[in-house]
mmCIF file of C-alpha atoms and ligand atoms in Angstrom:
data_model
loop_
_atom_site.group_PDB
_atom_site.id
_atom_site.type_symbol
_atom_site.label_atom_id
_atom_site.label_comp_id
_atom_site.label_asym_id
_atom_site.label_seq_id
_atom_site.Cartn_x
_atom_site.Cartn_y
_atom_site.Cartn_z
ATOM 1 C CA MET A 244 0.000 0.000 0.000
ATOM 2 C CA ALA A 245 2.834 2.426 0.836
ATOM 3 C CA ASP A 246 4.377 1.971 -2.615
ATOM 4 C CA SER A 247 1.031 2.514 -4.369
ATOM 5 C CA LEU A 248 0.368 5.666 -2.372
ATOM 6 C CA CYS A 249 3.843 7.025 -3.153
ATOM 7 C CA GLN A 250 3.473 6.229 -6.849
ATOM 8 C CA LEU A 251 0.198 8.165 -6.948
ATOM 9 C CA GLY A 252 1.663 11.025 -4.947
ATOM 10 C CA ARG A 253 4.577 11.309 -7.379
ATOM 11 C CA LEU A 254 2.215 11.247 -10.371
ATOM 12 C CA PHE A 255 0.037 14.016 -8.950
ATOM 13 C CA GLY A 256 3.123 15.930 -7.884
ATOM 14 C CA GLN A 257 4.546 15.750 -11.391
ATOM 15 C CA ARG A 258 1.233 17.087 -12.730
ATOM 16 C CA GLN A 259 1.891 20.152 -10.540
ATOM 17 C CA TRP A 260 -1.180 19.490 -8.410
ATOM 18 C CA CYS A 261 0.916 19.604 -5.193
ATOM 19 C CA LEU A 262 3.636 22.250 -5.565
ATOM 20 C CA GLY A 263 5.722 23.430 -2.626
ATOM 21 C CA THR A 264 5.063 20.346 -0.420
ATOM 22 C CA SER A 265 1.299 21.079 -0.515
ATOM 23 C CA GLY A 266 -1.337 18.343 -0.678
ATOM 24 C CA ASN A 267 -1.588 15.153 1.327
ATOM 25 C CA PHE A 268 -2.518 11.524 0.713
ATOM 26 C CA SER A 269 -3.674 8.698 2.938
ATOM 27 C CA ALA A 270 -4.833 5.076 2.744
ATOM 28 C CA ARG A 271 -6.580 2.961 5.357
ATOM 29 C CA LEU A 272 -4.580 -0.027 6.615
ATOM 30 C CA ASP A 273 -7.336 -1.650 8.720
ATOM 31 C CA ASP A 274 -10.195 -0.775 11.100
ATOM 32 C CA SER A 275 -7.982 1.242 13.397
ATOM 33 C CA GLN A 276 -5.118 2.858 11.483
ATOM 34 C CA PHE A 277 -4.117 4.498 8.227
ATOM 35 C CA LEU A 278 -1.014 5.603 6.354
ATOM 36 C CA ILE A 279 -0.643 9.333 5.698
ATOM 37 C CA THR A 280 1.989 11.632 4.236
ATOM 38 C CA GLN A 281 4.176 13.408 6.752
ATOM 39 C CA SER A 282 4.037 17.189 6.952
ATOM 40 C CA GLY A 283 6.297 19.105 4.570
ATOM 41 C CA LYS A 284 7.216 16.346 2.112
ATOM 42 C CA ASP A 285 7.643 17.000 -1.614
ATOM 43 C CA LYS A 286 4.955 14.857 -3.281
ATOM 44 C CA SER A 287 6.758 14.727 -6.630
ATOM 45 C CA VAL A 288 9.518 12.600 -5.071
ATOM 46 C CA LEU A 289 7.489 10.782 -2.408
ATOM 47 C CA THR A 290 8.976 7.593 -0.895
ATOM 48 C CA PRO A 291 7.656 5.212 1.826
ATOM 49 C CA ASP A 292 9.928 7.000 4.340
ATOM 50 C CA ASP A 293 7.750 10.106 3.845
ATOM 51 C CA LEU A 294 4.663 8.243 5.114
ATOM 52 C CA MET A 295 3.616 7.496 8.689
ATOM 53 C CA ILE A 296 0.932 5.521 10.505
ATOM 54 C CA CYS A 297 -1.801 7.200 12.601
ATOM 55 C CA ASP A 298 -4.693 5.625 14.488
ATOM 56 C CA LEU A 299 -8.289 6.805 14.113
ATOM 57 C CA ASN A 300 -7.789 9.256 16.977
ATOM 58 C CA GLY A 301 -5.017 10.926 14.995
ATOM 59 C CA ILE A 302 -2.266 9.599 17.270
ATOM 60 C CA PRO A 303 0.970 8.794 15.370
ATOM 61 C CA ARG A 304 2.432 5.316 15.945
ATOM 62 C CA ASN A 305 5.852 7.005 15.957
ATOM 63 C CA SER A 306 5.535 10.120 18.132
ATOM 64 C CA ALA A 307 8.697 11.598 16.586
ATOM 65 C CA LEU A 308 6.920 12.039 13.248
ATOM 66 C CA ARG A 309 4.492 14.852 12.398
ATOM 67 C CA PRO A 310 1.516 14.049 10.144
ATOM 68 C CA SER A 311 0.033 16.469 7.638
ATOM 69 C CA ALA A 312 -1.600 19.539 9.159
ATOM 70 C CA GLU A 313 -4.855 18.424 7.534
ATOM 71 C CA THR A 314 -4.969 14.965 9.111
ATOM 72 C CA ALA A 315 -8.216 15.953 10.883
ATOM 73 C CA LEU A 316 -10.032 16.010 7.524
ATOM 74 C CA HIS A 317 -8.798 12.526 6.612
ATOM 75 C CA LEU A 318 -9.876 11.323 10.056
ATOM 76 C CA ALA A 319 -13.344 12.836 9.657
ATOM 77 C CA LEU A 320 -13.818 10.831 6.447
ATOM 78 C CA TYR A 321 -12.455 7.517 7.811
ATOM 79 C CA ARG A 322 -14.589 7.837 10.927
ATOM 80 C CA HIS A 323 -17.716 8.810 8.995
ATOM 81 C CA ASP A 324 -17.626 5.808 6.659
ATOM 82 C CA PRO A 325 -15.669 2.615 7.405
ATOM 83 C CA GLY A 326 -15.872 1.860 3.664
ATOM 84 C CA ILE A 327 -13.621 4.795 2.768
ATOM 85 C CA SER A 328 -10.176 3.361 1.991
ATOM 86 C CA ALA A 329 -8.213 6.325 0.624
ATOM 87 C CA VAL A 330 -8.285 10.142 0.746
ATOM 88 C CA LEU A 331 -6.365 12.335 -1.718
ATOM 89 C CA HIS A 332 -5.864 16.119 -1.534
ATOM 90 C CA THR A 333 -4.415 18.384 -4.226
ATOM 91 C CA HIS A 334 -3.735 22.112 -4.660
ATOM 92 C CA SER A 335 -4.152 22.530 -8.424
ATOM 93 C CA VAL A 336 -4.374 26.000 -9.969
ATOM 94 C CA CYS A 337 -7.834 25.392 -11.468
ATOM 95 C CA ALA A 338 -9.363 23.996 -8.265
ATOM 96 C CA THR A 339 -7.915 26.895 -6.276
ATOM 97 C CA LEU A 340 -9.137 29.584 -8.699
ATOM 98 C CA LEU A 341 -12.586 28.119 -9.173
ATOM 99 C CA SER A 342 -13.132 27.661 -5.443
ATOM 100 C CA ARG A 343 -12.585 31.414 -5.012
ATOM 101 C CA THR A 344 -15.422 32.275 -7.402
ATOM 102 C CA ALA A 345 -17.924 29.603 -6.274
ATOM 103 C CA ASP A 346 -20.753 29.945 -3.755
ATOM 104 C CA SER A 347 -21.384 27.027 -1.399
ATOM 105 C CA SER A 348 -21.073 24.407 -4.159
ATOM 106 C CA VAL A 349 -20.117 23.780 -7.793
ATOM 107 C CA ALA A 350 -22.624 21.788 -9.886
ATOM 108 C CA PHE A 351 -21.697 19.890 -13.050
ATOM 109 C CA SER A 352 -24.104 18.631 -15.693
ATOM 110 C CA GLY A 353 -23.596 17.640 -19.330
ATOM 111 C CA TYR A 354 -20.018 16.351 -18.976
ATOM 112 C CA GLU A 355 -19.236 12.727 -19.851
ATOM 113 C CA MET A 356 -16.422 12.838 -17.258
ATOM 114 C CA GLN A 357 -19.027 12.986 -14.474
ATOM 115 C CA LYS A 358 -19.280 9.214 -14.957
ATOM 116 C CA ALA A 359 -15.811 8.902 -13.366
ATOM 117 C CA MET A 360 -17.743 9.367 -10.114
ATOM 118 C CA THR A 361 -19.231 6.161 -8.670
ATOM 119 C CA GLY A 362 -23.027 6.336 -8.802
ATOM 120 C CA VAL A 363 -23.197 8.739 -11.752
ATOM 121 C CA GLY A 364 -24.678 6.863 -14.702
ATOM 122 C CA SER A 365 -25.235 9.653 -17.211
ATOM 123 C CA HIS A 366 -23.827 12.988 -18.314
ATOM 124 C CA GLU A 367 -27.373 14.304 -17.780
ATOM 125 C CA ASP A 368 -27.090 13.782 -14.003
ATOM 126 C CA THR A 369 -26.162 16.747 -11.816
ATOM 127 C CA SER A 370 -23.014 16.262 -9.731
ATOM 128 C CA VAL A 371 -22.598 18.623 -6.792
ATOM 129 C CA LEU A 372 -19.204 19.429 -5.268
ATOM 130 C CA PRO A 373 -19.538 21.268 -1.930
ATOM 131 C CA VAL A 374 -17.263 24.238 -1.146
ATOM 132 C CA PHE A 375 -16.192 25.037 2.419
ATOM 133 C CA ASP A 376 -14.497 28.263 3.466
ATOM 134 C CA ASN A 377 -10.821 27.875 4.291
ATOM 135 C CA THR A 378 -9.591 28.128 7.867
ATOM 136 C CA GLN A 379 -6.429 27.245 9.777
ATOM 137 C CA ASP A 380 -8.676 25.559 12.376
ATOM 138 C CA MET A 381 -8.752 22.067 10.848
ATOM 139 C CA ARG A 382 -10.871 20.692 13.682
ATOM 140 C CA ALA A 383 -13.616 23.232 12.893
ATOM 141 C CA LEU A 384 -13.403 22.386 9.199
ATOM 142 C CA ALA A 385 -13.564 18.670 10.024
ATOM 143 C CA ASP A 386 -16.732 19.285 12.087
ATOM 144 C CA GLN A 387 -18.265 21.191 9.160
ATOM 145 C CA LEU A 388 -17.379 18.357 6.778
ATOM 146 C CA HIS A 389 -18.853 15.764 9.132
ATOM 147 C CA ALA A 390 -22.131 17.720 9.439
ATOM 148 C CA TYR A 391 -22.354 17.951 5.634
ATOM 149 C CA LEU A 392 -21.732 14.217 5.151
ATOM 150 C CA VAL A 393 -24.314 13.241 7.757
ATOM 151 C CA ALA A 394 -26.950 15.429 6.057
ATOM 152 C CA GLU A 395 -26.278 14.536 2.396
ATOM 153 C CA THR A 396 -27.624 11.576 0.455
ATOM 154 C CA GLY A 397 -24.393 9.649 0.099
ATOM 155 C CA THR A 398 -23.142 10.389 -3.418
ATOM 156 C CA THR A 399 -20.502 12.982 -2.504
ATOM 157 C CA CYS A 400 -16.939 11.823 -3.215
ATOM 158 C CA GLY A 401 -15.104 15.138 -2.823
ATOM 159 C CA PHE A 402 -15.158 18.765 -1.746
ATOM 160 C CA LEU A 403 -13.340 22.037 -2.346
ATOM 161 C CA VAL A 404 -11.799 24.275 0.294
ATOM 162 C CA ARG A 405 -12.000 27.891 -0.848
ATOM 163 C CA GLY A 406 -8.748 29.338 -2.140
ATOM 164 C CA HIS A 407 -7.057 26.106 -1.106
ATOM 165 C CA GLY A 408 -7.753 22.920 -3.073
ATOM 166 C CA LEU A 409 -9.621 19.693 -3.684
ATOM 167 C CA TYR A 410 -10.260 16.567 -1.596
ATOM 168 C CA ALA A 411 -11.558 13.282 -3.015
ATOM 169 C CA TRP A 412 -11.935 9.803 -1.580
ATOM 170 C CA GLY A 413 -12.956 6.295 -2.551
ATOM 171 C CA ARG A 414 -13.597 2.756 -1.403
ATOM 172 C CA SER A 415 -10.182 1.821 -2.812
ATOM 173 C CA LEU A 416 -7.077 3.786 -3.765
ATOM 174 C CA ALA A 417 -7.983 3.245 -7.433
ATOM 175 C CA GLU A 418 -11.463 4.683 -6.909
ATOM 176 C CA ALA A 419 -10.104 7.673 -4.975
ATOM 177 C CA ARG A 420 -7.677 8.319 -7.853
ATOM 178 C CA ARG A 421 -10.501 8.117 -10.412
ATOM 179 C CA HIS A 422 -12.620 10.543 -8.381
ATOM 180 C CA LEU A 423 -9.739 12.981 -7.898
ATOM 181 C CA GLU A 424 -8.758 12.909 -11.569
ATOM 182 C CA GLY A 425 -12.375 13.215 -12.727
ATOM 183 C CA LEU A 426 -13.008 16.187 -10.463
ATOM 184 C CA GLU A 427 -9.739 17.901 -11.428
ATOM 185 C CA PHE A 428 -10.737 17.466 -15.088
ATOM 186 C CA LEU A 429 -14.217 18.924 -14.494
ATOM 187 C CA LEU A 430 -12.817 21.880 -12.522
ATOM 188 C CA SER A 431 -10.301 22.582 -15.272
ATOM 189 C CA CYS A 432 -13.087 22.491 -17.890
ATOM 190 C CA ARG A 433 -15.235 24.842 -15.820
ATOM 191 C CA TRP A 434 -12.404 27.317 -15.298
ATOM 192 C CA GLN A 435 -11.489 27.351 -18.994
ATOM 193 C CA GLU A 436 -15.164 27.861 -19.891
ATOM 194 C CA LYS A 437 -15.198 30.897 -17.614
ATOM 195 C CA LEU A 438 -12.073 32.292 -19.267
ATOM 196 C CA ALA A 439 -13.583 31.720 -22.697
ATOM 197 C CA GLY A 440 -16.745 33.617 -21.690
ATOM 198 C CA MET A 441 -18.885 30.505 -22.207
ATOM 199 C CA LEU A 442 -20.570 30.880 -18.782
HETATM 200 ZN ZN1 ZN B 92 -4.166 21.569 1.635
#
């Protein structure tokens, strides 16, 4: 699992979705612990030594290591749904720009790429990506995320943090990757449509 997570981190890093040590990635190991990137690691050259194990209370197995500052958001997802196996977070230019112009959500309809999201069977469906305001208080943001997930109908697989970036998750690392890539594609389309005056 560590190698797969590093491979994905390097790929996303090389796509410039995680410049300047931004972004973070995690994968569930079992019912009580998960692997997560350490704080301040360059994702474009990620190795297993840059990962660490935390339990579902956020306590590192090795107390000398410091997990990502946004571990609370990963924890909120793993605690909310035991079926979530991986959580991926990127800071792409398009996701960051679009999140600054959006209201409380971004809705997509008419894009074939929406079908990258599990549960979306047609481009005619409407896919909603919630947007939360950024804060340095990750616990408060985690509480907001939890409240949203409890209230929604169960099809959400990602969210934006305003002026910050994108989170996506899945029931496997492969599904989380598909969701993240699909959402990044849709956000890039939407931003370029705005620039072209199509919206
Ligand atoms: Zn971030």
